[in-house]
CSV table of C-alpha atoms and ligand atoms in Angstrom, one decimal:
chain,number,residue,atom,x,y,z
N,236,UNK,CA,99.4,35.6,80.8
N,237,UNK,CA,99.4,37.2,77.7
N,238,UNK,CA,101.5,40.7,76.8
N,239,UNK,CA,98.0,42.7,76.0
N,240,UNK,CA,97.1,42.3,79.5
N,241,UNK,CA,100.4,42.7,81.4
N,242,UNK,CA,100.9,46.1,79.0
N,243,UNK,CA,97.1,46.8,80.9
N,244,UNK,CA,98.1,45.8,83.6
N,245,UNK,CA,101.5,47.8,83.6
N,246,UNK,CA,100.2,51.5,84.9
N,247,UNK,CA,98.1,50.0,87.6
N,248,UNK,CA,101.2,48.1,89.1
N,249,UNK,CA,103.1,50.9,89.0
N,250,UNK,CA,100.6,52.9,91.0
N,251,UNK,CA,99.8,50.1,93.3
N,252,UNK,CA,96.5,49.9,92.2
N,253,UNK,CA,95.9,46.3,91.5
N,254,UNK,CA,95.4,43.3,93.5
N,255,UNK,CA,98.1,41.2,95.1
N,256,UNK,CA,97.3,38.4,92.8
N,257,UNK,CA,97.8,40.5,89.8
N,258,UNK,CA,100.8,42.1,90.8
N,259,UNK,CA,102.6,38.7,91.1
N,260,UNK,CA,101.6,38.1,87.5
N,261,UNK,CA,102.8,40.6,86.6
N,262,UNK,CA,106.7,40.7,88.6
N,263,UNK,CA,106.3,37.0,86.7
N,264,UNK,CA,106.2,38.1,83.7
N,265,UNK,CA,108.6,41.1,83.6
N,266,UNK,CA,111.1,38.1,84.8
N,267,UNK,CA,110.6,36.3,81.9
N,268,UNK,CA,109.6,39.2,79.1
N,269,UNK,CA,112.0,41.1,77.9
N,270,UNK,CA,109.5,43.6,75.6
N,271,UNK,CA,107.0,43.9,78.7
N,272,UNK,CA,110.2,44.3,80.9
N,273,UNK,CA,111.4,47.4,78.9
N,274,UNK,CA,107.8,49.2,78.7
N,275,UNK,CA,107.6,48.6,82.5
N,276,UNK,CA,111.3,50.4,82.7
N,277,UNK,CA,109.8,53.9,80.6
N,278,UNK,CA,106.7,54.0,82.4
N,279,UNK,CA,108.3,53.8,85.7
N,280,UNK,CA,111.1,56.0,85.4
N,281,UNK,CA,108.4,58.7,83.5
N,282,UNK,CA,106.1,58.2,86.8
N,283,UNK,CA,109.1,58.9,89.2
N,284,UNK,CA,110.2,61.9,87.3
N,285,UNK,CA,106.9,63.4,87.6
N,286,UNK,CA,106.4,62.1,91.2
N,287,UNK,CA,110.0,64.3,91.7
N,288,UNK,CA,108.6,67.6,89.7
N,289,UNK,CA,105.7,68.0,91.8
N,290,UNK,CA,107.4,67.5,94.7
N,291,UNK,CA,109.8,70.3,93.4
N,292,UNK,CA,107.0,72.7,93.1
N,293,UNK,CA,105.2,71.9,96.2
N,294,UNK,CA,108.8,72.7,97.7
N,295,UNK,CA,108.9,76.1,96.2
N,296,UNK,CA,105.7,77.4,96.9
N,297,UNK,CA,106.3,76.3,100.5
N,298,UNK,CA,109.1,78.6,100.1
N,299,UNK,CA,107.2,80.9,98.7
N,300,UNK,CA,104.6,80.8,101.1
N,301,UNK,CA,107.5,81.9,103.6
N,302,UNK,CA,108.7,84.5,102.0
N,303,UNK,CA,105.1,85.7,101.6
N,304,UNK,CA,104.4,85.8,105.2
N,305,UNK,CA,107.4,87.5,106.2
N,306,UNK,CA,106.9,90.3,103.5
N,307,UNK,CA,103.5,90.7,105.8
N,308,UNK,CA,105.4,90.5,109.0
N,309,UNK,CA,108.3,93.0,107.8
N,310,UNK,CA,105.5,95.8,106.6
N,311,UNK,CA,103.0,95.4,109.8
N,312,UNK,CA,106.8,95.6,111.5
N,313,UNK,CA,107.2,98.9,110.2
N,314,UNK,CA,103.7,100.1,109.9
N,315,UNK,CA,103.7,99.6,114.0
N,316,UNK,CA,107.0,101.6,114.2
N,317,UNK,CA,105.8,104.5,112.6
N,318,UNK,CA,102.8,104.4,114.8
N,319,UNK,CA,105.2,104.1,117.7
N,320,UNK,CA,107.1,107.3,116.5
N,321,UNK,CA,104.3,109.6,115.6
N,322,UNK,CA,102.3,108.6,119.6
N,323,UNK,CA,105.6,109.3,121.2
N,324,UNK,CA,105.9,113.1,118.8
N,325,UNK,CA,102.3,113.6,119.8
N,326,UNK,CA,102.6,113.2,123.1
N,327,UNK,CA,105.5,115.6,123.3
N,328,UNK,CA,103.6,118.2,121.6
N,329,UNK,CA,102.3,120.7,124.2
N,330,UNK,CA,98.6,121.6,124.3
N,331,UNK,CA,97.1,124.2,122.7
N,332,UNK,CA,99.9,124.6,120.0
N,333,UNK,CA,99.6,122.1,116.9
N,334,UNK,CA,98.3,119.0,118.3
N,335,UNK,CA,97.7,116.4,116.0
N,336,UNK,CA,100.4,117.4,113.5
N,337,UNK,CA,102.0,114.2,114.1
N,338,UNK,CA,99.1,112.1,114.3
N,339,UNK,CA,97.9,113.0,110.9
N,340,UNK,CA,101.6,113.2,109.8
N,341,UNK,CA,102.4,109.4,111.1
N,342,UNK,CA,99.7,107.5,113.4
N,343,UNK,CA,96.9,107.9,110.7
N,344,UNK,CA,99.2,106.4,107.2
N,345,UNK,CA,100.4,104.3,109.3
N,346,UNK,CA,97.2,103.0,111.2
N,347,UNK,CA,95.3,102.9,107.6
N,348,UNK,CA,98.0,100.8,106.1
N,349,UNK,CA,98.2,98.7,109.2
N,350,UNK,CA,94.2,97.9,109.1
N,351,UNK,CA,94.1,97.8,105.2
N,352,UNK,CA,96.7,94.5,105.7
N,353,UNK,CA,93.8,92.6,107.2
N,354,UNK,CA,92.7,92.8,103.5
N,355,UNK,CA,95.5,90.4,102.4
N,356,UNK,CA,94.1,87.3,104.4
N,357,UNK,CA,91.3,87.3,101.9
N,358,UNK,CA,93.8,87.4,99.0
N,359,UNK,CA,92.0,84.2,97.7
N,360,UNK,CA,88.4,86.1,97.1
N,361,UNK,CA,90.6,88.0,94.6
N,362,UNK,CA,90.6,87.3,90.8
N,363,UNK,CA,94.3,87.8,90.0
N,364,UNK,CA,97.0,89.9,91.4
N,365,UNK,CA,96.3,93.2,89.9
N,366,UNK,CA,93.2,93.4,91.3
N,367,UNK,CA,94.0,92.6,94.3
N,368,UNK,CA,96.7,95.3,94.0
N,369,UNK,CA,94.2,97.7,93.1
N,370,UNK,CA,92.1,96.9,95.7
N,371,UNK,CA,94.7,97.2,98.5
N,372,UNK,CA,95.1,100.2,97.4
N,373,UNK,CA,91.9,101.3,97.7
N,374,UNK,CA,91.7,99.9,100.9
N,375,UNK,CA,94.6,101.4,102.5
N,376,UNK,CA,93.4,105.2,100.7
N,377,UNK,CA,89.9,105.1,101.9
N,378,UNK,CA,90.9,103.7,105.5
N,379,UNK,CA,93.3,107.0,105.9
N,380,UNK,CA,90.9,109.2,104.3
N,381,UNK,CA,88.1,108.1,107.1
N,382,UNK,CA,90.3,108.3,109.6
N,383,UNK,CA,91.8,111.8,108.3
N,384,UNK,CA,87.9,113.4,108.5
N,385,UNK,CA,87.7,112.1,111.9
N,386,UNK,CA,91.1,113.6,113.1
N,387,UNK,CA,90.4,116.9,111.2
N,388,UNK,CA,86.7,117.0,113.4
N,389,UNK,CA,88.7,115.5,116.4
N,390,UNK,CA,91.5,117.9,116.3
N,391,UNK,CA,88.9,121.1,115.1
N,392,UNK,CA,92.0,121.6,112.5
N,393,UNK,CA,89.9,124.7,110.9
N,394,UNK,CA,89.6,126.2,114.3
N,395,UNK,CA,93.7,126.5,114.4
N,396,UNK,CA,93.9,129.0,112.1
N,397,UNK,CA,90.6,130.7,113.6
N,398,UNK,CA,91.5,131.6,117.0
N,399,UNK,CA,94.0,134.5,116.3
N,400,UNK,CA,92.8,135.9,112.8
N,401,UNK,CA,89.5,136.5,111.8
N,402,UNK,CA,87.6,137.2,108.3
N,403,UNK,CA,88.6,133.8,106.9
N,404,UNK,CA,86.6,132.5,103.6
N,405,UNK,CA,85.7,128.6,103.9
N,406,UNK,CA,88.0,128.3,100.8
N,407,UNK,CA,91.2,130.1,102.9
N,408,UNK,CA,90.2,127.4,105.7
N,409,UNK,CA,90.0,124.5,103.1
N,410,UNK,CA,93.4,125.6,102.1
N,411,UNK,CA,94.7,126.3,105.7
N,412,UNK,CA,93.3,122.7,106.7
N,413,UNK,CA,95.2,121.1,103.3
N,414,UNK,CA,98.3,122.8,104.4
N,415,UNK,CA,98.3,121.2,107.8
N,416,UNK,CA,97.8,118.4,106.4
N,417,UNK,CA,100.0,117.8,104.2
N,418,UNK,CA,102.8,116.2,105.2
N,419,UNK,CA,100.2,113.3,106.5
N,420,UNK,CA,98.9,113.3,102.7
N,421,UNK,CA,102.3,112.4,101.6
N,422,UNK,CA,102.8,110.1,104.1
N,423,UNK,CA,99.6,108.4,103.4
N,424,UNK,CA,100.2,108.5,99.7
N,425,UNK,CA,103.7,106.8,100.6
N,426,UNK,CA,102.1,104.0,102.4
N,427,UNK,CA,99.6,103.7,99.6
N,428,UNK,CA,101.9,103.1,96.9
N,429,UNK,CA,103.7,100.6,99.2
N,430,UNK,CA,100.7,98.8,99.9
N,431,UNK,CA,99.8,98.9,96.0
N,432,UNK,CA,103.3,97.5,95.5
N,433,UNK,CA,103.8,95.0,97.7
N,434,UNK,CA,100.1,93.4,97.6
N,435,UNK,CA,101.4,92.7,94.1
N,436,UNK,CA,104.5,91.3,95.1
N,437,UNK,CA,102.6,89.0,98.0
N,438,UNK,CA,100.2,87.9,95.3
N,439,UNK,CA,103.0,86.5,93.3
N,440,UNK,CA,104.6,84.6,96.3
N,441,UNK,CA,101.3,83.4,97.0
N,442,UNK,CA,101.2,82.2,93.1
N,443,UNK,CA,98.0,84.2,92.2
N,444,UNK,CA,97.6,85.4,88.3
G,106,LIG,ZN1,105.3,40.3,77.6
């Protein structure tokens, strides 16, 4: 067989893609050619070196992947802890005096961020990281803020303030009502930013934009 058609032939031997026929050609004539011999020698050693990259890279984004889901595991960890602290705080708090100070102070943040992780399974509907980041956020603020307007009802926060004094403008009770909450508010903002952050750090692991 002629050179032309063994240098043809060459890529398709290397990826076993020819027939058994031609493949014995060929092995024939890279005994006997030198010139066919040494093409044969690049192509092979270019198509194992690639072969070995991608195998390098699928082994780091397995890593990757790892590290990703134990970011997720690690936050939900903690997110549940906080939960945990504020219900046991809560339940110690005796009635009638500031009940749920702790759950707007701990089990809400913590609860919003918890439900706003759900969000990070659909990481792939996402564009590129910052937008996903973004919309984490977002997530994680507007789950809390629901939540926070269904505690303040819950808990009649305004009505705290009311029992004892009276002649209170709606603006004194907005205030009041801000007041109490505040410590949750800076929770909440806390777990927000963490979410923001970290969303854009699981993104990367993930290898997302
Ligand atoms: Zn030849």
């Amino acid at each position: 067989m002629n050179c032309e058609i063994i240098k043809d032939l060459i890529p398709l031997y290397i990826d076993r893609c020819c027939s058994e026929e031609s493949a014995n050609e060929v092995e024939k004539h890279l005994k006997e050619c030198k010139n066919c011999k040494s093409i044969f020698d690049m192509m092979n050693s270019e198509n194992l070196k690639e072969k070995n990259e991608s195998f390098e890279i699928k082994k780091l984004s397995k890593i990757n992947e790892r590290k990703a889901s134990v970011l997720q595991s690690v936050l939900l960890f903690i997110s549940f802890i906080v939960m945990a602290v504020g219900v046991t705080f809560e339940a110690k708090t005796p009635l009638g005096t500031e009940n749920g100070f702790w759950a707007f102070t701990l089990i809400i943040p913590a609860t919003g961020f918890l439900l706003s992780l759900a969000n990070w399974f659909f990481i792939r509907i996402y564009k590129n990281k910052k937008i996903f980041s973004v919309c984490s956020f977002i997530v994680n603020a507007a789950i809390t803020f629901f939540f926070f307007i269904c505690g303040i009802f819950y808990y009649n926060v305004p009505s705290l303030y009311f029992i004892s004094e009276t002649g209170f403008s709606g603006f004194d009770m907005l205030l009041k009502t801000i007041q109490f909450l505040g410590c949750g508010i800076v929770t909440a903002a806390v777990f927000c930013t963490v979410s923001k952050i970290f969303s854009l750090r699981y993104a990367e692991m993930l290898g997302k934009d």
